[in-house]
Amino acid sequence: MDAKLPPFDSYSAALQQPLVLGTAFVSVGVFVSWYALWHVQGWATTDKQRAYVLSLLSSLLTTLGSIPLVYEISMNGWNLESIIAERWWTVVLSTFFATFLFLDLAIGVAFYRKRIDPLTGWIHHTVYMFTLAWVLKNRLASLFITMCSLEAPTFLLALGSIDSKLRHDYTFAVFFVSTRIMFHAYMIFATYLCPSITIGTTVALCVFFPLHCYWFYGFIQQQIRLSKKRKENPVVKAEKREPVNFRAEVAVPPEFTSPSTRVAARLSMPRLSKDDQLRLRRRLADLTARPLLNHMPDRFRNSSIDHMVNRFAGSSNVAVPAY
């Protein structure tokens, strides 16, 4: 752990640290490569998904970075004096987060402009960038990364926005209340009591706290709307059906066991007596051939055609009647 050092004399001195400049340069490459990978692979196809690609990486790393600091506070009676000293890696993560804020706006203008909200986008990110400059100047990077536990709900939100299957509203609500409401409120109280932390830090935490309450109010309103919508349009559950056994054995009659018998069965007709056959042939002749012959011009009609029809009807000596 580095010893507690006095604040920098100016913002330029704080921002021109080799560690800050180097981290910013590397962070730009990391974020641009990360977004390009998602864009080229087609993993994020909608504006909503693209808007959370950078947030997914940033919130994951900053949340993980806050865990050892929160753990250290808890092991020291929740005394902020144990983590107030600046660490080099907290400076790196703070710069990494500041780079994310800038690139989220820069890349967003090109790829998901409609998803950049004036309040939660332009104003929020701009204010946070100036706040981080103030944090680096006053060597409060460790305290800031401790507060990055508030990024846990952002990580869950990013996951659910990129893949709806990973969206769990109540899990998000639990993390939001426990971090952005309860833990944030505690940190306001703890910084006020900590003698090594100026009142300006407490004021800064107080400024952001109402925004988190406003976001949670919006979340509650969203859940109320969704609940009403589900009640108005209930989903009808499909009736449970017995599974179909596609391998069930079917009893086949013996007469259909060979190809020859199957063909014979299809071609076989009921046996008729000779009288019935004669009546059927006469009926067919009366309904088809004879009406056609009666409408045939005389130049095409001859005795051979009449004789053929009569033979089919079984009455070769009967002339074709006129209809």
mmCIF file of C-alpha atoms in Angstrom:
data_model
loop_
_atom_site.group_PDB
_atom_site.id
_atom_site.type_symbol
_atom_site.label_atom_id
_atom_site.label_comp_id
_atom_site.label_asym_id
_atom_site.label_seq_id
_atom_site.Cartn_x
_atom_site.Cartn_y
_atom_site.Cartn_z
ATOM 1 C CA MET A 1 0.000 0.000 0.000
ATOM 2 C CA ASP A 2 1.267 3.480 -0.834
ATOM 3 C CA ALA A 3 1.584 6.019 1.968
ATOM 4 C CA LYS A 4 -1.068 8.703 2.161
ATOM 5 C CA LEU A 5 0.149 11.573 -0.009
ATOM 6 C CA PRO A 6 -1.014 15.183 -0.203
ATOM 7 C CA PRO A 7 -3.210 16.279 -3.127
ATOM 8 C CA PHE A 8 -1.651 17.489 -6.366
ATOM 9 C CA ASP A 9 -1.146 21.211 -6.780
ATOM 10 C CA SER A 10 -3.082 21.329 -10.056
ATOM 11 C CA TYR A 11 -5.298 19.254 -12.294
ATOM 12 C CA SER A 12 -2.694 19.193 -15.037
ATOM 13 C CA ALA A 13 -0.148 17.675 -12.670
ATOM 14 C CA ALA A 14 -2.610 14.972 -11.668
ATOM 15 C CA LEU A 15 -3.738 14.156 -15.197
ATOM 16 C CA GLN A 16 -0.240 14.198 -16.662
ATOM 17 C CA GLN A 17 1.043 11.444 -14.416
ATOM 18 C CA PRO A 18 2.744 8.759 -16.522
ATOM 19 C CA LEU A 19 0.477 6.162 -14.911
ATOM 20 C CA VAL A 20 -2.646 8.109 -15.896
ATOM 21 C CA LEU A 21 -1.499 8.857 -19.445
ATOM 22 C CA GLY A 22 -0.317 5.301 -20.059
ATOM 23 C CA THR A 23 -3.505 3.806 -18.666
ATOM 24 C CA ALA A 24 -5.654 6.130 -20.761
ATOM 25 C CA PHE A 25 -3.759 5.160 -23.918
ATOM 26 C CA VAL A 26 -4.060 1.430 -23.217
ATOM 27 C CA SER A 27 -7.706 1.772 -22.170
ATOM 28 C CA VAL A 28 -8.613 3.391 -25.482
ATOM 29 C CA GLY A 29 -7.113 0.425 -27.321
ATOM 30 C CA VAL A 30 -8.879 -2.061 -25.058
ATOM 31 C CA PHE A 31 -12.312 -0.459 -25.382
ATOM 32 C CA VAL A 32 -12.055 0.112 -29.141
ATOM 33 C CA SER A 33 -10.913 -3.475 -29.686
ATOM 34 C CA TRP A 34 -13.650 -4.779 -27.402
ATOM 35 C CA TYR A 35 -16.365 -2.903 -29.271
ATOM 36 C CA ALA A 36 -14.904 -3.781 -32.677
ATOM 37 C CA LEU A 37 -14.952 -7.467 -31.742
ATOM 38 C CA TRP A 38 -18.638 -7.341 -30.874
ATOM 39 C CA HIS A 39 -19.403 -5.314 -33.987
ATOM 40 C CA VAL A 40 -17.517 -7.568 -36.407
ATOM 41 C CA GLN A 41 -18.810 -10.795 -34.864
ATOM 42 C CA GLY A 42 -22.387 -9.512 -34.933
ATOM 43 C CA TRP A 43 -22.937 -10.217 -31.240
ATOM 44 C CA ALA A 44 -24.727 -6.887 -30.759
ATOM 45 C CA THR A 45 -27.212 -6.133 -33.540
ATOM 46 C CA THR A 46 -29.606 -3.594 -32.010
ATOM 47 C CA ASP A 47 -28.932 -0.100 -30.674
ATOM 48 C CA LYS A 48 -29.854 -1.267 -27.188
ATOM 49 C CA GLN A 49 -27.321 -4.083 -27.291
ATOM 50 C CA ARG A 50 -24.583 -1.898 -28.756
ATOM 51 C CA ALA A 51 -25.172 0.747 -26.084
ATOM 52 C CA TYR A 52 -24.197 -1.707 -23.343
ATOM 53 C CA VAL A 53 -21.153 -3.361 -24.910
ATOM 54 C CA LEU A 54 -18.661 -0.954 -23.331
ATOM 55 C CA SER A 55 -20.618 -0.833 -20.065
ATOM 56 C CA LEU A 56 -20.400 -4.603 -19.797
ATOM 57 C CA LEU A 57 -16.598 -4.562 -19.698
ATOM 58 C CA SER A 58 -16.226 -1.413 -17.613
ATOM 59 C CA SER A 59 -18.737 -2.399 -14.935
ATOM 60 C CA LEU A 60 -17.284 -5.895 -14.655
ATOM 61 C CA LEU A 61 -13.706 -4.760 -14.034
ATOM 62 C CA THR A 62 -14.570 -1.879 -11.712
ATOM 63 C CA THR A 63 -16.926 -4.061 -9.661
ATOM 64 C CA LEU A 64 -14.237 -6.702 -9.273
ATOM 65 C CA GLY A 65 -11.763 -3.982 -8.315
ATOM 66 C CA SER A 66 -14.023 -2.759 -5.517
ATOM 67 C CA ILE A 67 -14.300 -6.153 -3.821
ATOM 68 C CA PRO A 68 -10.890 -6.205 -2.060
ATOM 69 C CA LEU A 69 -11.403 -2.657 -0.783
ATOM 70 C CA VAL A 70 -14.890 -3.351 0.556
ATOM 71 C CA TYR A 71 -13.534 -6.502 2.157
ATOM 72 C CA GLU A 72 -10.703 -4.550 3.769
ATOM 73 C CA ILE A 73 -13.147 -2.017 5.195
ATOM 74 C CA SER A 74 -15.327 -4.776 6.623
ATOM 75 C CA MET A 75 -12.300 -6.395 8.267
ATOM 76 C CA ASN A 76 -11.366 -3.087 9.911
ATOM 77 C CA GLY A 77 -14.674 -2.238 11.507
ATOM 78 C CA TRP A 78 -15.910 -0.331 8.452
ATOM 79 C CA ASN A 79 -13.345 2.357 9.097
ATOM 80 C CA LEU A 80 -12.505 4.241 5.895
ATOM 81 C CA GLU A 81 -9.059 5.115 7.213
ATOM 82 C CA SER A 82 -7.976 1.613 6.219
ATOM 83 C CA ILE A 83 -8.475 2.270 2.506
ATOM 84 C CA ILE A 84 -8.025 6.015 2.154
ATOM 85 C CA ALA A 85 -4.386 5.742 1.016
ATOM 86 C CA GLU A 86 -3.950 5.734 -2.746
ATOM 87 C CA ARG A 87 -2.949 2.500 -4.527
ATOM 88 C CA TRP A 88 -1.438 2.449 -7.982
ATOM 89 C CA TRP A 89 -4.031 0.006 -9.275
ATOM 90 C CA THR A 90 -6.895 2.171 -8.050
ATOM 91 C CA VAL A 91 -5.443 5.011 -10.140
ATOM 92 C CA VAL A 92 -5.371 2.634 -13.105
ATOM 93 C CA LEU A 93 -9.002 1.583 -12.628
ATOM 94 C CA SER A 94 -10.141 5.168 -12.086
ATOM 95 C CA THR A 95 -8.463 6.232 -15.327
ATOM 96 C CA PHE A 96 -9.917 3.184 -17.048
ATOM 97 C CA PHE A 97 -13.405 4.226 -15.952
ATOM 98 C CA ALA A 98 -12.858 7.825 -17.063
ATOM 99 C CA THR A 99 -11.784 6.557 -20.489
ATOM 100 C CA PHE A 100 -14.954 4.483 -20.665
ATOM 101 C CA LEU A 101 -17.100 7.546 -19.985
ATOM 102 C CA PHE A 102 -15.459 9.444 -22.835
ATOM 103 C CA LEU A 103 -15.558 6.579 -25.338
ATOM 104 C CA ASP A 104 -19.135 5.661 -24.469
ATOM 105 C CA LEU A 105 -20.154 9.087 -25.743
ATOM 106 C CA ALA A 106 -17.714 9.145 -28.673
ATOM 107 C CA ILE A 107 -18.581 5.669 -29.976
ATOM 108 C CA GLY A 108 -22.224 6.163 -29.070
ATOM 109 C CA VAL A 109 -22.540 9.188 -31.336
ATOM 110 C CA ALA A 110 -21.486 7.006 -34.256
ATOM 111 C CA PHE A 111 -23.251 3.725 -33.470
ATOM 112 C CA TYR A 112 -26.094 4.236 -30.976
ATOM 113 C CA ARG A 113 -26.862 7.934 -30.844
ATOM 114 C CA LYS A 114 -30.563 7.375 -30.043
ATOM 115 C CA ARG A 115 -29.661 5.453 -26.888
ATOM 116 C CA ILE A 116 -27.683 8.321 -25.349
ATOM 117 C CA ASP A 117 -30.090 9.942 -22.915
ATOM 118 C CA PRO A 118 -29.458 13.640 -22.150
ATOM 119 C CA LEU A 119 -29.547 13.096 -18.373
ATOM 120 C CA THR A 120 -28.084 9.624 -17.901
ATOM 121 C CA GLY A 121 -25.776 9.974 -20.893
ATOM 122 C CA TRP A 122 -24.409 13.396 -21.737
ATOM 123 C CA ILE A 123 -24.865 15.088 -18.363
ATOM 124 C CA HIS A 124 -24.051 12.034 -16.236
ATOM 125 C CA HIS A 125 -20.899 11.080 -18.148
ATOM 126 C CA THR A 126 -19.616 14.645 -18.403
ATOM 127 C CA VAL A 127 -20.095 15.334 -14.697
ATOM 128 C CA TYR A 128 -18.450 12.028 -13.839
ATOM 129 C CA MET A 129 -15.397 12.827 -15.982
ATOM 130 C CA PHE A 130 -14.879 16.113 -14.150
ATOM 131 C CA THR A 131 -15.461 14.310 -10.855
ATOM 132 C CA LEU A 132 -12.775 11.766 -11.702
ATOM 133 C CA ALA A 133 -10.342 14.554 -12.508
ATOM 134 C CA TRP A 134 -11.069 15.937 -9.041
ATOM 135 C CA VAL A 135 -10.633 12.447 -7.550
ATOM 136 C CA LEU A 136 -7.203 12.012 -9.146
ATOM 137 C CA LYS A 137 -6.103 15.484 -8.079
ATOM 138 C CA ASN A 138 -7.052 14.805 -4.452
ATOM 139 C CA ARG A 139 -5.671 11.244 -4.477
ATOM 140 C CA LEU A 140 -9.050 9.686 -3.680
ATOM 141 C CA ALA A 141 -8.818 6.898 -6.251
ATOM 142 C CA SER A 142 -9.069 4.175 -3.593
ATOM 143 C CA LEU A 143 -12.244 5.695 -2.209
ATOM 144 C CA PHE A 144 -13.685 6.002 -5.715
ATOM 145 C CA ILE A 145 -12.959 2.368 -6.574
ATOM 146 C CA THR A 146 -14.583 1.362 -3.293
ATOM 147 C CA MET A 147 -17.683 3.169 -4.512
ATOM 148 C CA CYS A 148 -17.446 1.212 -7.767
ATOM 149 C CA SER A 149 -19.282 -1.605 -6.028
ATOM 150 C CA LEU A 150 -22.237 0.464 -7.225
ATOM 151 C CA GLU A 151 -21.379 -0.755 -10.731
ATOM 152 C CA ALA A 152 -22.634 -4.277 -9.931
ATOM 153 C CA PRO A 153 -26.226 -3.390 -10.950
ATOM 154 C CA THR A 154 -24.844 -1.819 -14.126
ATOM 155 C CA PHE A 155 -23.179 -5.115 -15.009
ATOM 156 C CA LEU A 156 -26.464 -6.985 -14.500
ATOM 157 C CA LEU A 157 -28.298 -4.363 -16.540
ATOM 158 C CA ALA A 158 -25.775 -4.680 -19.360
ATOM 159 C CA LEU A 159 -26.094 -8.464 -19.368
ATOM 160 C CA GLY A 160 -29.878 -8.320 -19.533
ATOM 161 C CA SER A 161 -29.848 -5.668 -22.242
ATOM 162 C CA ILE A 162 -27.497 -7.643 -24.463
ATOM 163 C CA ASP A 163 -29.226 -10.982 -23.883
ATOM 164 C CA SER A 164 -32.817 -10.937 -22.615
ATOM 165 C CA LYS A 165 -32.402 -14.485 -21.307
ATOM 166 C CA LEU A 166 -29.956 -13.121 -18.726
ATOM 167 C CA ARG A 167 -32.335 -10.426 -17.518
ATOM 168 C CA HIS A 168 -33.539 -10.906 -13.952
ATOM 169 C CA ASP A 169 -35.339 -7.812 -12.699
ATOM 170 C CA TYR A 170 -35.575 -8.833 -9.065
ATOM 171 C CA THR A 171 -31.902 -9.765 -8.879
ATOM 172 C CA PHE A 172 -31.096 -6.369 -10.348
ATOM 173 C CA ALA A 173 -33.372 -4.705 -7.775
ATOM 174 C CA VAL A 174 -31.642 -6.493 -4.882
ATOM 175 C CA PHE A 175 -28.188 -5.402 -6.040
ATOM 176 C CA PHE A 176 -29.391 -1.875 -6.800
ATOM 177 C CA VAL A 177 -30.919 -1.341 -3.368
ATOM 178 C CA SER A 178 -28.010 -2.936 -1.508
ATOM 179 C CA THR A 179 -25.316 -0.966 -3.358
ATOM 180 C CA ARG A 180 -26.675 2.247 -4.855
ATOM 181 C CA ILE A 181 -29.071 3.001 -2.025
ATOM 182 C CA MET A 182 -27.909 1.355 1.204
ATOM 183 C CA PHE A 183 -24.135 1.231 0.658
ATOM 184 C CA HIS A 184 -24.126 4.684 -0.904
ATOM 185 C CA ALA A 185 -26.048 6.095 2.060
ATOM 186 C CA TYR A 186 -23.586 4.454 4.439
ATOM 187 C CA MET A 187 -20.603 5.910 2.567
ATOM 188 C CA ILE A 188 -22.077 9.400 2.861
ATOM 189 C CA PHE A 189 -22.288 8.931 6.606
ATOM 190 C CA ALA A 190 -18.847 7.272 6.845
ATOM 191 C CA THR A 191 -17.029 9.963 4.844
ATOM 192 C CA TYR A 192 -18.621 12.627 7.004
ATOM 193 C CA LEU A 193 -17.239 10.962 10.135
ATOM 194 C CA CYS A 194 -13.796 10.171 8.688
ATOM 195 C CA PRO A 195 -11.314 12.911 9.714
ATOM 196 C CA SER A 196 -9.011 12.224 6.753
ATOM 197 C CA ILE A 197 -11.739 12.973 4.215
ATOM 198 C CA THR A 198 -12.810 16.510 3.446
ATOM 199 C CA ILE A 199 -16.398 17.668 3.454
ATOM 200 C CA GLY A 200 -16.181 18.073 -0.319
ATOM 201 C CA THR A 201 -16.119 14.296 -0.708
ATOM 202 C CA THR A 202 -19.289 13.943 1.331
ATOM 203 C CA VAL A 203 -20.954 16.664 -0.729
ATOM 204 C CA ALA A 204 -19.979 14.896 -3.959
ATOM 205 C CA LEU A 205 -21.537 11.665 -2.725
ATOM 206 C CA CYS A 206 -24.679 13.544 -1.722
ATOM 207 C CA VAL A 207 -24.968 15.037 -5.215
ATOM 208 C CA PHE A 208 -25.095 11.641 -6.923
ATOM 209 C CA PHE A 209 -27.355 9.940 -4.389
ATOM 210 C CA PRO A 210 -30.644 11.535 -5.611
ATOM 211 C CA LEU A 211 -29.869 10.362 -9.151
ATOM 212 C CA HIS A 212 -29.717 6.772 -7.946
ATOM 213 C CA CYS A 213 -33.014 7.222 -6.115
ATOM 214 C CA TYR A 214 -34.530 8.649 -9.302
ATOM 215 C CA TRP A 215 -33.319 5.647 -11.303
ATOM 216 C CA PHE A 216 -34.789 3.239 -8.786
ATOM 217 C CA TYR A 217 -38.080 5.133 -8.854
ATOM 218 C CA GLY A 218 -38.114 4.674 -12.624
ATOM 219 C CA PHE A 219 -37.442 0.966 -12.176
ATOM 220 C CA ILE A 220 -40.392 0.651 -9.785
ATOM 221 C CA GLN A 221 -42.661 2.462 -12.237
ATOM 222 C CA GLN A 222 -41.505 0.122 -14.990
ATOM 223 C CA GLN A 223 -42.327 -2.943 -12.902
ATOM 224 C CA ILE A 224 -45.786 -1.549 -12.122
ATOM 225 C CA ARG A 225 -46.472 -1.037 -15.827
ATOM 226 C CA LEU A 226 -45.277 -4.538 -16.659
ATOM 227 C CA SER A 227 -47.427 -6.008 -13.891
ATOM 228 C CA LYS A 228 -50.539 -4.233 -15.186
ATOM 229 C CA LYS A 229 -49.766 -5.359 -18.712
ATOM 230 C CA ARG A 230 -49.468 -8.977 -17.603
ATOM 231 C CA LYS A 231 -52.816 -8.755 -15.799
ATOM 232 C CA GLU A 232 -54.529 -7.213 -18.827
ATOM 233 C CA ASN A 233 -53.056 -9.760 -21.213
ATOM 234 C CA PRO A 234 -52.676 -12.987 -19.258
ATOM 235 C CA VAL A 235 -50.719 -15.713 -20.938
ATOM 236 C CA VAL A 236 -52.856 -18.785 -21.472
ATOM 237 C CA LYS A 237 -50.897 -21.869 -20.637
ATOM 238 C CA ALA A 238 -51.174 -24.662 -23.144
ATOM 239 C CA GLU A 239 -52.860 -27.817 -21.966
ATOM 240 C CA LYS A 240 -50.501 -30.559 -21.029
ATOM 241 C CA ARG A 241 -50.621 -33.333 -23.565
ATOM 242 C CA GLU A 242 -49.378 -36.833 -23.383
ATOM 243 C CA PRO A 243 -46.140 -37.281 -25.285
ATOM 244 C CA VAL A 244 -46.442 -38.996 -28.628
ATOM 245 C CA ASN A 245 -44.614 -42.283 -28.947
ATOM 246 C CA PHE A 246 -43.183 -42.189 -32.433
ATOM 247 C CA ARG A 247 -41.786 -45.683 -32.043
ATOM 248 C CA ALA A 248 -45.089 -47.358 -31.259
ATOM 249 C CA GLU A 249 -45.655 -50.589 -33.198
ATOM 250 C CA VAL A 250 -48.595 -50.645 -35.601
ATOM 251 C CA ALA A 251 -50.419 -53.885 -36.320
ATOM 252 C CA VAL A 252 -50.392 -54.570 -40.082
ATOM 253 C CA PRO A 253 -53.008 -56.951 -41.537
ATOM 254 C CA PRO A 254 -51.515 -60.054 -43.158
ATOM 255 C CA GLU A 255 -52.908 -59.185 -46.582
ATOM 256 C CA PHE A 256 -50.715 -56.043 -46.640
ATOM 257 C CA THR A 257 -47.439 -57.697 -45.754
ATOM 258 C CA SER A 258 -46.165 -58.098 -49.321
ATOM 259 C CA PRO A 259 -46.037 -55.656 -52.265
ATOM 260 C CA SER A 260 -48.141 -57.866 -54.518
ATOM 261 C CA THR A 261 -50.995 -58.142 -52.039
ATOM 262 C CA ARG A 262 -50.898 -54.391 -51.357
ATOM 263 C CA VAL A 263 -51.211 -53.628 -55.088
ATOM 264 C CA ALA A 264 -53.964 -56.179 -55.525
ATOM 265 C CA ALA A 265 -55.847 -54.724 -52.588
ATOM 266 C CA ARG A 266 -55.676 -51.247 -54.064
ATOM 267 C CA LEU A 267 -56.843 -52.400 -57.528
ATOM 268 C CA SER A 268 -59.550 -54.824 -56.433
ATOM 269 C CA MET A 269 -63.171 -53.742 -56.965
ATOM 270 C CA PRO A 270 -66.449 -55.216 -55.749
ATOM 271 C CA ARG A 271 -67.583 -58.088 -58.004
ATOM 272 C CA LEU A 272 -70.778 -57.328 -59.970
ATOM 273 C CA SER A 273 -73.187 -59.679 -61.680
ATOM 274 C CA LYS A 274 -73.414 -59.615 -65.467
ATOM 275 C CA ASP A 275 -76.748 -57.796 -65.348
ATOM 276 C CA ASP A 276 -75.320 -55.156 -63.016
ATOM 277 C CA GLN A 277 -72.294 -54.745 -65.253
ATOM 278 C CA LEU A 278 -74.549 -54.298 -68.283
ATOM 279 C CA ARG A 279 -76.681 -51.684 -66.530
ATOM 280 C CA LEU A 280 -73.551 -49.826 -65.426
ATOM 281 C CA ARG A 281 -72.158 -49.781 -68.963
ATOM 282 C CA ARG A 282 -75.457 -48.533 -70.378
ATOM 283 C CA ARG A 283 -75.620 -45.817 -67.768
ATOM 284 C CA LEU A 284 -72.098 -44.671 -68.570
ATOM 285 C CA ALA A 285 -72.925 -44.609 -72.289
ATOM 286 C CA ASP A 286 -76.103 -42.608 -71.658
ATOM 287 C CA LEU A 287 -74.256 -40.058 -69.538
ATOM 288 C CA THR A 288 -71.136 -39.620 -71.642
ATOM 289 C CA ALA A 289 -70.883 -40.967 -75.194
ATOM 290 C CA ARG A 290 -74.454 -40.573 -76.431
ATOM 291 C CA PRO A 291 -74.933 -36.903 -75.430
ATOM 292 C CA LEU A 292 -71.611 -36.176 -77.110
ATOM 293 C CA LEU A 293 -72.676 -37.942 -80.332
ATOM 294 C CA ASN A 294 -75.999 -36.095 -80.429
ATOM 295 C CA HIS A 295 -74.154 -32.768 -80.462
ATOM 296 C CA MET A 296 -71.626 -33.890 -83.033
ATOM 297 C CA PRO A 297 -72.039 -32.422 -86.560
ATOM 298 C CA ASP A 298 -73.349 -34.922 -89.131
ATOM 299 C CA ARG A 299 -70.236 -34.687 -91.266
ATOM 300 C CA PHE A 300 -68.170 -36.156 -88.416
ATOM 301 C CA ARG A 301 -70.664 -38.811 -87.368
ATOM 302 C CA ASN A 302 -70.849 -42.248 -89.015
ATOM 303 C CA SER A 303 -72.246 -45.687 -88.315
ATOM 304 C CA SER A 304 -68.970 -47.099 -86.997
ATOM 305 C CA ILE A 305 -68.977 -44.664 -84.079
ATOM 306 C CA ASP A 306 -72.607 -45.500 -83.268
ATOM 307 C CA HIS A 307 -71.821 -49.186 -83.427
ATOM 308 C CA MET A 308 -68.857 -48.801 -81.044
ATOM 309 C CA VAL A 309 -70.996 -46.999 -78.468
ATOM 310 C CA ASN A 310 -73.722 -49.624 -78.758
ATOM 311 C CA ARG A 311 -71.239 -52.428 -78.269
ATOM 312 C CA PHE A 312 -69.942 -50.730 -75.114
ATOM 313 C CA ALA A 313 -73.516 -50.400 -73.856
ATOM 314 C CA GLY A 314 -74.220 -54.057 -74.701
ATOM 315 C CA SER A 315 -76.909 -53.277 -77.272
ATOM 316 C CA SER A 316 -75.310 -53.442 -80.690
ATOM 317 C CA ASN A 317 -78.677 -53.578 -82.487
ATOM 318 C CA VAL A 318 -80.066 -50.472 -80.782
ATOM 319 C CA ALA A 319 -79.628 -47.162 -82.530
ATOM 320 C CA VAL A 320 -78.377 -44.197 -80.612
ATOM 321 C CA PRO A 321 -81.462 -42.334 -79.459
ATOM 322 C CA ALA A 322 -81.893 -38.652 -79.923
ATOM 323 C CA TYR A 323 -81.795 -36.497 -76.785
#
